[in-house]
PDB file of C-alpha atoms in Angstrom:
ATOM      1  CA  UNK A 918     -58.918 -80.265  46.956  1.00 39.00           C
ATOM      2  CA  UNK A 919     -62.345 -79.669  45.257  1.00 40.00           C
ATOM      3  CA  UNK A 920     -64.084 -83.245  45.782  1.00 42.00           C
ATOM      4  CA  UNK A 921     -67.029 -83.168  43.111  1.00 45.00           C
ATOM      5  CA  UNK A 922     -69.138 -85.106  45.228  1.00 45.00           C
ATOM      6  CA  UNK A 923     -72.799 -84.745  45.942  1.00 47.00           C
ATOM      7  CA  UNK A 924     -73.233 -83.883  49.476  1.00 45.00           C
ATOM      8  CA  UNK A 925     -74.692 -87.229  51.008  1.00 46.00           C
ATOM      9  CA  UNK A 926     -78.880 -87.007  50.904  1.00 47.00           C
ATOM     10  CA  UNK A 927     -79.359 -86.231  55.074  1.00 46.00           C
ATOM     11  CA  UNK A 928     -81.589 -89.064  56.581  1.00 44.00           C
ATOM     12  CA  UNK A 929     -81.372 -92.733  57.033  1.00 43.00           C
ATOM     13  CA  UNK A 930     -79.108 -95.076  55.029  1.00 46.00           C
ATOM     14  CA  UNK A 931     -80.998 -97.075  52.055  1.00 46.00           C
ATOM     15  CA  UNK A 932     -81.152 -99.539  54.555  1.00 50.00           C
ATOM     16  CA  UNK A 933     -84.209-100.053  57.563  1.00 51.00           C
ATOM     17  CA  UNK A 934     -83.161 -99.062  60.930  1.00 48.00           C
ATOM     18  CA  UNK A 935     -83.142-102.092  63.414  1.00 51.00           C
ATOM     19  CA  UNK A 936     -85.974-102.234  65.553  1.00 53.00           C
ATOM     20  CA  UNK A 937     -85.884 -99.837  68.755  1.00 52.00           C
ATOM     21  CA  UNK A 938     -82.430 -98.459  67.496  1.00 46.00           C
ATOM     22  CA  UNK A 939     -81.947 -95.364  65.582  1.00 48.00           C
ATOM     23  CA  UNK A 940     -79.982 -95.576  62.681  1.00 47.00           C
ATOM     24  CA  UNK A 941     -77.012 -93.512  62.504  1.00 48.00           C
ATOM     25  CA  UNK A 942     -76.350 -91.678  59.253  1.00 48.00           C
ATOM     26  CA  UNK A 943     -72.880 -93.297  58.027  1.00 52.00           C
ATOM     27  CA  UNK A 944     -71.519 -90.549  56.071  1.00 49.00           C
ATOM     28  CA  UNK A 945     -71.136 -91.941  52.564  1.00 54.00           C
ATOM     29  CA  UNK A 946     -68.903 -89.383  51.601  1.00 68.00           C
ATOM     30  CA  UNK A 947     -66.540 -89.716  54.043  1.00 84.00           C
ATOM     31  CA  UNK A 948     -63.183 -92.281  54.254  1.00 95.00           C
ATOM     32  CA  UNK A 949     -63.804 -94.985  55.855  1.00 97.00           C
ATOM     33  CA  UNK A 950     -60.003 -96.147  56.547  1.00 98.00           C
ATOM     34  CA  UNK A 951     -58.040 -93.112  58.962  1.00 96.00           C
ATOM     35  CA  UNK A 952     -54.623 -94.584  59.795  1.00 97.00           C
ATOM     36  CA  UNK A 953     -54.175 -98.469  58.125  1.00 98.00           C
ATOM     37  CA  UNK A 954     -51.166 -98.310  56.052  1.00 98.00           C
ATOM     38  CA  UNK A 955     -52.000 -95.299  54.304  1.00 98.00           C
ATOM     39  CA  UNK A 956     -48.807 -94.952  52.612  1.00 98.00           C
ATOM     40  CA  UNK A 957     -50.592 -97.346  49.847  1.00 98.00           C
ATOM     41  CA  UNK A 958     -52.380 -96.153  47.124  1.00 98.00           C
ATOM     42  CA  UNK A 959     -54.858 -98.990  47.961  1.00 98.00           C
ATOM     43  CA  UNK A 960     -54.752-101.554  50.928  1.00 98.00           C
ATOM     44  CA  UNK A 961     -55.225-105.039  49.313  1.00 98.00           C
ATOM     45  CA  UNK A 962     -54.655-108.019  51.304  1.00 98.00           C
ATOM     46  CA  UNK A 963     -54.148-111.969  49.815  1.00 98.00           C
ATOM     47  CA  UNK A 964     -55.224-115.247  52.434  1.00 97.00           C
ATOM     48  CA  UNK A 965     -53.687-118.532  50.977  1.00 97.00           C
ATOM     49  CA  UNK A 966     -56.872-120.391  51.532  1.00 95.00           C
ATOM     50  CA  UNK A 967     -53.874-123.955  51.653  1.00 93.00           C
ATOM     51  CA  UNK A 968     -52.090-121.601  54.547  1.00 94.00           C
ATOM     52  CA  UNK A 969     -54.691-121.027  56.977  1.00 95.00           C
ATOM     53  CA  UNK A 970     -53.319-121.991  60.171  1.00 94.00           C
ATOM     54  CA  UNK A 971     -56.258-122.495  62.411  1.00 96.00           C
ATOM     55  CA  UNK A 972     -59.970-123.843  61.192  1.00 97.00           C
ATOM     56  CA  UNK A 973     -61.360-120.638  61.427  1.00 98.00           C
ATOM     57  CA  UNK A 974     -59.538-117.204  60.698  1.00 98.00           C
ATOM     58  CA  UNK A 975     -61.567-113.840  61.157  1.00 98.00           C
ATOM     59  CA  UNK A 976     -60.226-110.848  58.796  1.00 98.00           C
ATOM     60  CA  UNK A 977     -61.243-107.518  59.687  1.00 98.00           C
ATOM     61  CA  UNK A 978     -63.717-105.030  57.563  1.00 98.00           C
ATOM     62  CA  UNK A 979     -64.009-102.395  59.483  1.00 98.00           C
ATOM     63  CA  UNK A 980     -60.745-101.253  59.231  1.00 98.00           C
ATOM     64  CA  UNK A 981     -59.727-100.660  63.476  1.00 98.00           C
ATOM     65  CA  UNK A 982     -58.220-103.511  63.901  1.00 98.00           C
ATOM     66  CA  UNK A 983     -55.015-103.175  65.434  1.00 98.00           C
ATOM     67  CA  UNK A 984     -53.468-106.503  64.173  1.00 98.00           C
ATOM     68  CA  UNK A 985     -55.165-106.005  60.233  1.00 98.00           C
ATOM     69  CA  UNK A 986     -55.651-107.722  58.547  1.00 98.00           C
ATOM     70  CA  UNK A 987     -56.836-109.901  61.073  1.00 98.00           C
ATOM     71  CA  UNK A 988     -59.781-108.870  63.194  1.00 98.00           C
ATOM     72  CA  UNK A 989     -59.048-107.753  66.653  1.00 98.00           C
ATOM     73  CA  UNK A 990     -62.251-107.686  67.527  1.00 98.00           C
ATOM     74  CA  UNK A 991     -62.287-103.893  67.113  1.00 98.00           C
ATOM     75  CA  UNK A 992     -65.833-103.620  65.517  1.00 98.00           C
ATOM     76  CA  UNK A 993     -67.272-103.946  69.143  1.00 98.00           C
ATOM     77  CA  UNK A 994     -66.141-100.295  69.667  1.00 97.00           C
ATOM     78  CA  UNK A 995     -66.481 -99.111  66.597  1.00 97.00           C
ATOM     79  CA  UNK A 996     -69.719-100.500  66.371  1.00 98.00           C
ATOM     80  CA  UNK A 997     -70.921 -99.055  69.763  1.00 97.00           C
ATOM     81  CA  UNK A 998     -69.351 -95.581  69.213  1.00 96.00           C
ATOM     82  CA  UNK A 999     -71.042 -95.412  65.964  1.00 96.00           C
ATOM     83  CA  UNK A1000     -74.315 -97.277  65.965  1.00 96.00           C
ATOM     84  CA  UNK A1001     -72.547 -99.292  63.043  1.00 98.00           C
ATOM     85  CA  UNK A1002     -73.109-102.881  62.250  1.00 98.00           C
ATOM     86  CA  UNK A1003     -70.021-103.742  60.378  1.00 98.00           C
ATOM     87  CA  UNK A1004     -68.295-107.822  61.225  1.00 98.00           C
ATOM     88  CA  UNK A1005     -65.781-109.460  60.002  1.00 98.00           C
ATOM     89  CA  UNK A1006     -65.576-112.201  57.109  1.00 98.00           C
ATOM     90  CA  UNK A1007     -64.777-115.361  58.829  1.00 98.00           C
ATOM     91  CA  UNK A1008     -62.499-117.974  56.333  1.00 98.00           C
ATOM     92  CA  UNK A1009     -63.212-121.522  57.456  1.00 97.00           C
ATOM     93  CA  UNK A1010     -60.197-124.192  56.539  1.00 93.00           C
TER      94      UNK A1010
ATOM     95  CA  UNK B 487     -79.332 -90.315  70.434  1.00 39.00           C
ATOM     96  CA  UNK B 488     -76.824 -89.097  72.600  1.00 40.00           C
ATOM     97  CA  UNK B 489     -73.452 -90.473  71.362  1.00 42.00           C
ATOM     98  CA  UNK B 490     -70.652 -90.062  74.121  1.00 45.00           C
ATOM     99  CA  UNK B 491     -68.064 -90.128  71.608  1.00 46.00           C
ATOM    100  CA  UNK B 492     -65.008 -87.739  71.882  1.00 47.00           C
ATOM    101  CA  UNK B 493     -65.182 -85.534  68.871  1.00 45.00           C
ATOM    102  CA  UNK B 494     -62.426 -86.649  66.402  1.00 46.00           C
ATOM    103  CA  UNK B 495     -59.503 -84.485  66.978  1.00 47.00           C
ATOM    104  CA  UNK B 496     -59.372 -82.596  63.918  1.00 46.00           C
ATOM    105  CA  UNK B 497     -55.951 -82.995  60.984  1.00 44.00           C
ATOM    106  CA  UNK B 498     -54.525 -86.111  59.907  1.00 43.00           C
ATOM    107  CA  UNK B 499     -55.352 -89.156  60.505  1.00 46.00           C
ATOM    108  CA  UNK B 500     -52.627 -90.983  62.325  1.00 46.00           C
ATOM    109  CA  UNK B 501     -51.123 -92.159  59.041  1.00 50.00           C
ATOM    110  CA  UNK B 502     -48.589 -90.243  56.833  1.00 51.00           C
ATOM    111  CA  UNK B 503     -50.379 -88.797  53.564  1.00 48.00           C
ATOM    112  CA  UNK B 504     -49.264 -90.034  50.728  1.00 51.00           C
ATOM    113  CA  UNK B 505     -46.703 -88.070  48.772  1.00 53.00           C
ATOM    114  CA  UNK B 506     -48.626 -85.515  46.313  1.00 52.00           C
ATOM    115  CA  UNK B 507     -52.219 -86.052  48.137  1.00 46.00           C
ATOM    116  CA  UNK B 508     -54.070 -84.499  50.244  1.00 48.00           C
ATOM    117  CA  UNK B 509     -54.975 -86.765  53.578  1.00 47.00           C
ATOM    118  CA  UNK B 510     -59.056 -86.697  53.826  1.00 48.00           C
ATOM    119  CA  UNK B 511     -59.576 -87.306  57.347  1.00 48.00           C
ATOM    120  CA  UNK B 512     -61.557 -89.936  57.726  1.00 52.00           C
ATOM    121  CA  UNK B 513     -64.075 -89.777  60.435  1.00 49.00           C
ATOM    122  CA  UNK B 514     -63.441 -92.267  63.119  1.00 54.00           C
ATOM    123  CA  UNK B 515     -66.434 -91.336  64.974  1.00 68.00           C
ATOM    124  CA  UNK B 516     -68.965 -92.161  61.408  1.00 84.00           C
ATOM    125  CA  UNK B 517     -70.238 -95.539  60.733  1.00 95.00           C
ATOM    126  CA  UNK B 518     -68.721 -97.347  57.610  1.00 97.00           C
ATOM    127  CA  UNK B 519     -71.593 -98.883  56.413  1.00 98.00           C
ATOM    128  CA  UNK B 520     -74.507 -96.724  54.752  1.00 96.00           C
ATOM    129  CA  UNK B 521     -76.607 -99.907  53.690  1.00 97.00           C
ATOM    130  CA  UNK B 522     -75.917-103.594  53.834  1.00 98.00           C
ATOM    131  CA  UNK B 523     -77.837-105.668  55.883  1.00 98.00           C
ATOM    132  CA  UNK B 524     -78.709-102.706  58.026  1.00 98.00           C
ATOM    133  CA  UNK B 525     -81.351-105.183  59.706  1.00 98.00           C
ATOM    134  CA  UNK B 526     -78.757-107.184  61.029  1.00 98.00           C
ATOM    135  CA  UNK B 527     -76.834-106.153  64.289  1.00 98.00           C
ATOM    136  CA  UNK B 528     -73.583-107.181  62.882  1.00 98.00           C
ATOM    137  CA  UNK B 529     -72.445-108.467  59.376  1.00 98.00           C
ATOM    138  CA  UNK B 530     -70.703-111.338  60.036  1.00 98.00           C
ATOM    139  CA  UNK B 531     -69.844-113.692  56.773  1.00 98.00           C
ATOM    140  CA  UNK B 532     -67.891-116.767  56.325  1.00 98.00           C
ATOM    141  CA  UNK B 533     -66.065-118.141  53.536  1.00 97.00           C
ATOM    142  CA  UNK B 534     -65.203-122.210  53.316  1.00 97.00           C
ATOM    143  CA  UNK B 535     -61.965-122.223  52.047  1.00 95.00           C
ATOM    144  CA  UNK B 536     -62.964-125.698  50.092  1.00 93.00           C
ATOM    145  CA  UNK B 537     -66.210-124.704  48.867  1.00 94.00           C
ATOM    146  CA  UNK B 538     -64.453-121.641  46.817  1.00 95.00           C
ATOM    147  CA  UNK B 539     -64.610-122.034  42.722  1.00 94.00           C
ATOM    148  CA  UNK B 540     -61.869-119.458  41.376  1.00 96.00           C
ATOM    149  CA  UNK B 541     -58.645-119.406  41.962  1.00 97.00           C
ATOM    150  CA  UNK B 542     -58.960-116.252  43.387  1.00 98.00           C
ATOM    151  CA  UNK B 543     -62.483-114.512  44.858  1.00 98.00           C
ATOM    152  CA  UNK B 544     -62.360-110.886  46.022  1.00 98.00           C
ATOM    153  CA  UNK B 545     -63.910-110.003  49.137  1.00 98.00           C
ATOM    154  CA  UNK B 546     -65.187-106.774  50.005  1.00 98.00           C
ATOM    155  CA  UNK B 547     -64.135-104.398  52.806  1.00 98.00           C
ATOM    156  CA  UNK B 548     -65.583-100.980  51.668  1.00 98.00           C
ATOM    157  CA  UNK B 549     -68.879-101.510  52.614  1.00 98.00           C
ATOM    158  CA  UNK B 550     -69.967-100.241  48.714  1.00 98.00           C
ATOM    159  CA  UNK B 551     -70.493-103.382  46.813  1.00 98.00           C
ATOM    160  CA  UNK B 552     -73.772-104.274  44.972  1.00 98.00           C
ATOM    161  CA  UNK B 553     -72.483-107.830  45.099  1.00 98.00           C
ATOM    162  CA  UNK B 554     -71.755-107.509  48.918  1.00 98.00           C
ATOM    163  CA  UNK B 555     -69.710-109.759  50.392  1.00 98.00           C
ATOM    164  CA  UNK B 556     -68.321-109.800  47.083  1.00 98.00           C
ATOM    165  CA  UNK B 557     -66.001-107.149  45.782  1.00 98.00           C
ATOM    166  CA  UNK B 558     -67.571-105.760  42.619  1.00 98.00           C
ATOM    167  CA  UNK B 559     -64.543-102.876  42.393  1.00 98.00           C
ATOM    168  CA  UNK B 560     -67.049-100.275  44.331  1.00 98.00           C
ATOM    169  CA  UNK B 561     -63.684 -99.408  46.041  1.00 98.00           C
ATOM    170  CA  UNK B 562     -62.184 -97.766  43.564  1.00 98.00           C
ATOM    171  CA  UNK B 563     -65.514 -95.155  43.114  1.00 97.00           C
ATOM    172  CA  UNK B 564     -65.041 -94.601  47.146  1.00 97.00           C
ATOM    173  CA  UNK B 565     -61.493 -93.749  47.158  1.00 98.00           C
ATOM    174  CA  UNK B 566     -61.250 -91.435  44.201  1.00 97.00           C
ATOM    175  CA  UNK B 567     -64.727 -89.575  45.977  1.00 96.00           C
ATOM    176  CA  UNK B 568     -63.016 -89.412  49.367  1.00 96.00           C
ATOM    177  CA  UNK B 569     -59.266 -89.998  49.392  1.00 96.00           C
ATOM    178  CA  UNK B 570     -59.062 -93.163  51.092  1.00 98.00           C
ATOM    179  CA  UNK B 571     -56.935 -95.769  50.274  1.00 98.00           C
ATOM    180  CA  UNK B 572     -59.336 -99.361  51.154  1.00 98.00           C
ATOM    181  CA  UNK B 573     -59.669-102.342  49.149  1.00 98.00           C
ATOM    182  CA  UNK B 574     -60.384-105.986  49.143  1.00 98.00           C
ATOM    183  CA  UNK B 575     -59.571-109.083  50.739  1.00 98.00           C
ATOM    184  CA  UNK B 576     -58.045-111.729  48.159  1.00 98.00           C
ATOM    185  CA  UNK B 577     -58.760-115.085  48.900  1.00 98.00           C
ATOM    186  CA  UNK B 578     -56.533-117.418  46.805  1.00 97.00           C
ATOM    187  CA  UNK B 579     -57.337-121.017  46.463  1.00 93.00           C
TER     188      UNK B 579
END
């Protein structure tokens, strides 16, 4: 499985580091998905925008969530095991 | 920067691979985001559902797009360089 990709440049993301925390090097080379329906070729979800049940419906983005596509509120972990910074997007009715 | 994190067992993810690939394991333990809005301690965005002007806007989840929360099909650049399988979030009006 020969990936042709250029090893990711070691050091910080493009992005600044917040203040007093070290950033942590996300690996751009890496998956960022390990076990959501990876049976698909490509995980693609569709929100009604006229179905939305409640007035305010978080959908996960950083792909933990154990009730995706909603968010679980699974980036906490992720975000604290990882020095991540990754939220949901939030569809108001 | 001492992470307490468990290494990632190495192998599969727990997904099945799909037939005729390869399953890159993706890293649990690794940040998803290399660079957006690495100033802010969590990207949270929110879409109102009546404010939206196509009949269908594409929302990313890869963490990859220029045109961030946008999808600008970055996804498809990831997943061919690592394996994975993510894409976007359709929001239909």
């Amino acid at each position: 499985f020969p990936l042709a990709v250029p090893a990711p440049a070691p050091g910080l993301g493009r992005g600044r580091a917040r203040r007093g925390t070290v950033a942590v090097r996300a690996e751009a080379g890496t998956g960022i998905n390990p076990a959501i329906r990876k049976e698909e070729a490509k995980v693609v979800d569709t929100v009604l925008a006229g179905e939305l049940s409640k007035p305010l419906t978080p959908y996960c983005r950083c792909w933990r969530s154990g009730t995706f596509p909603l968010c679980d509120g699974s980036h906490v972990k992720h975000n604290k095991a990882t020095g991540d910074n990754v939220g949901p997007l939030l569809v108001k009715k």
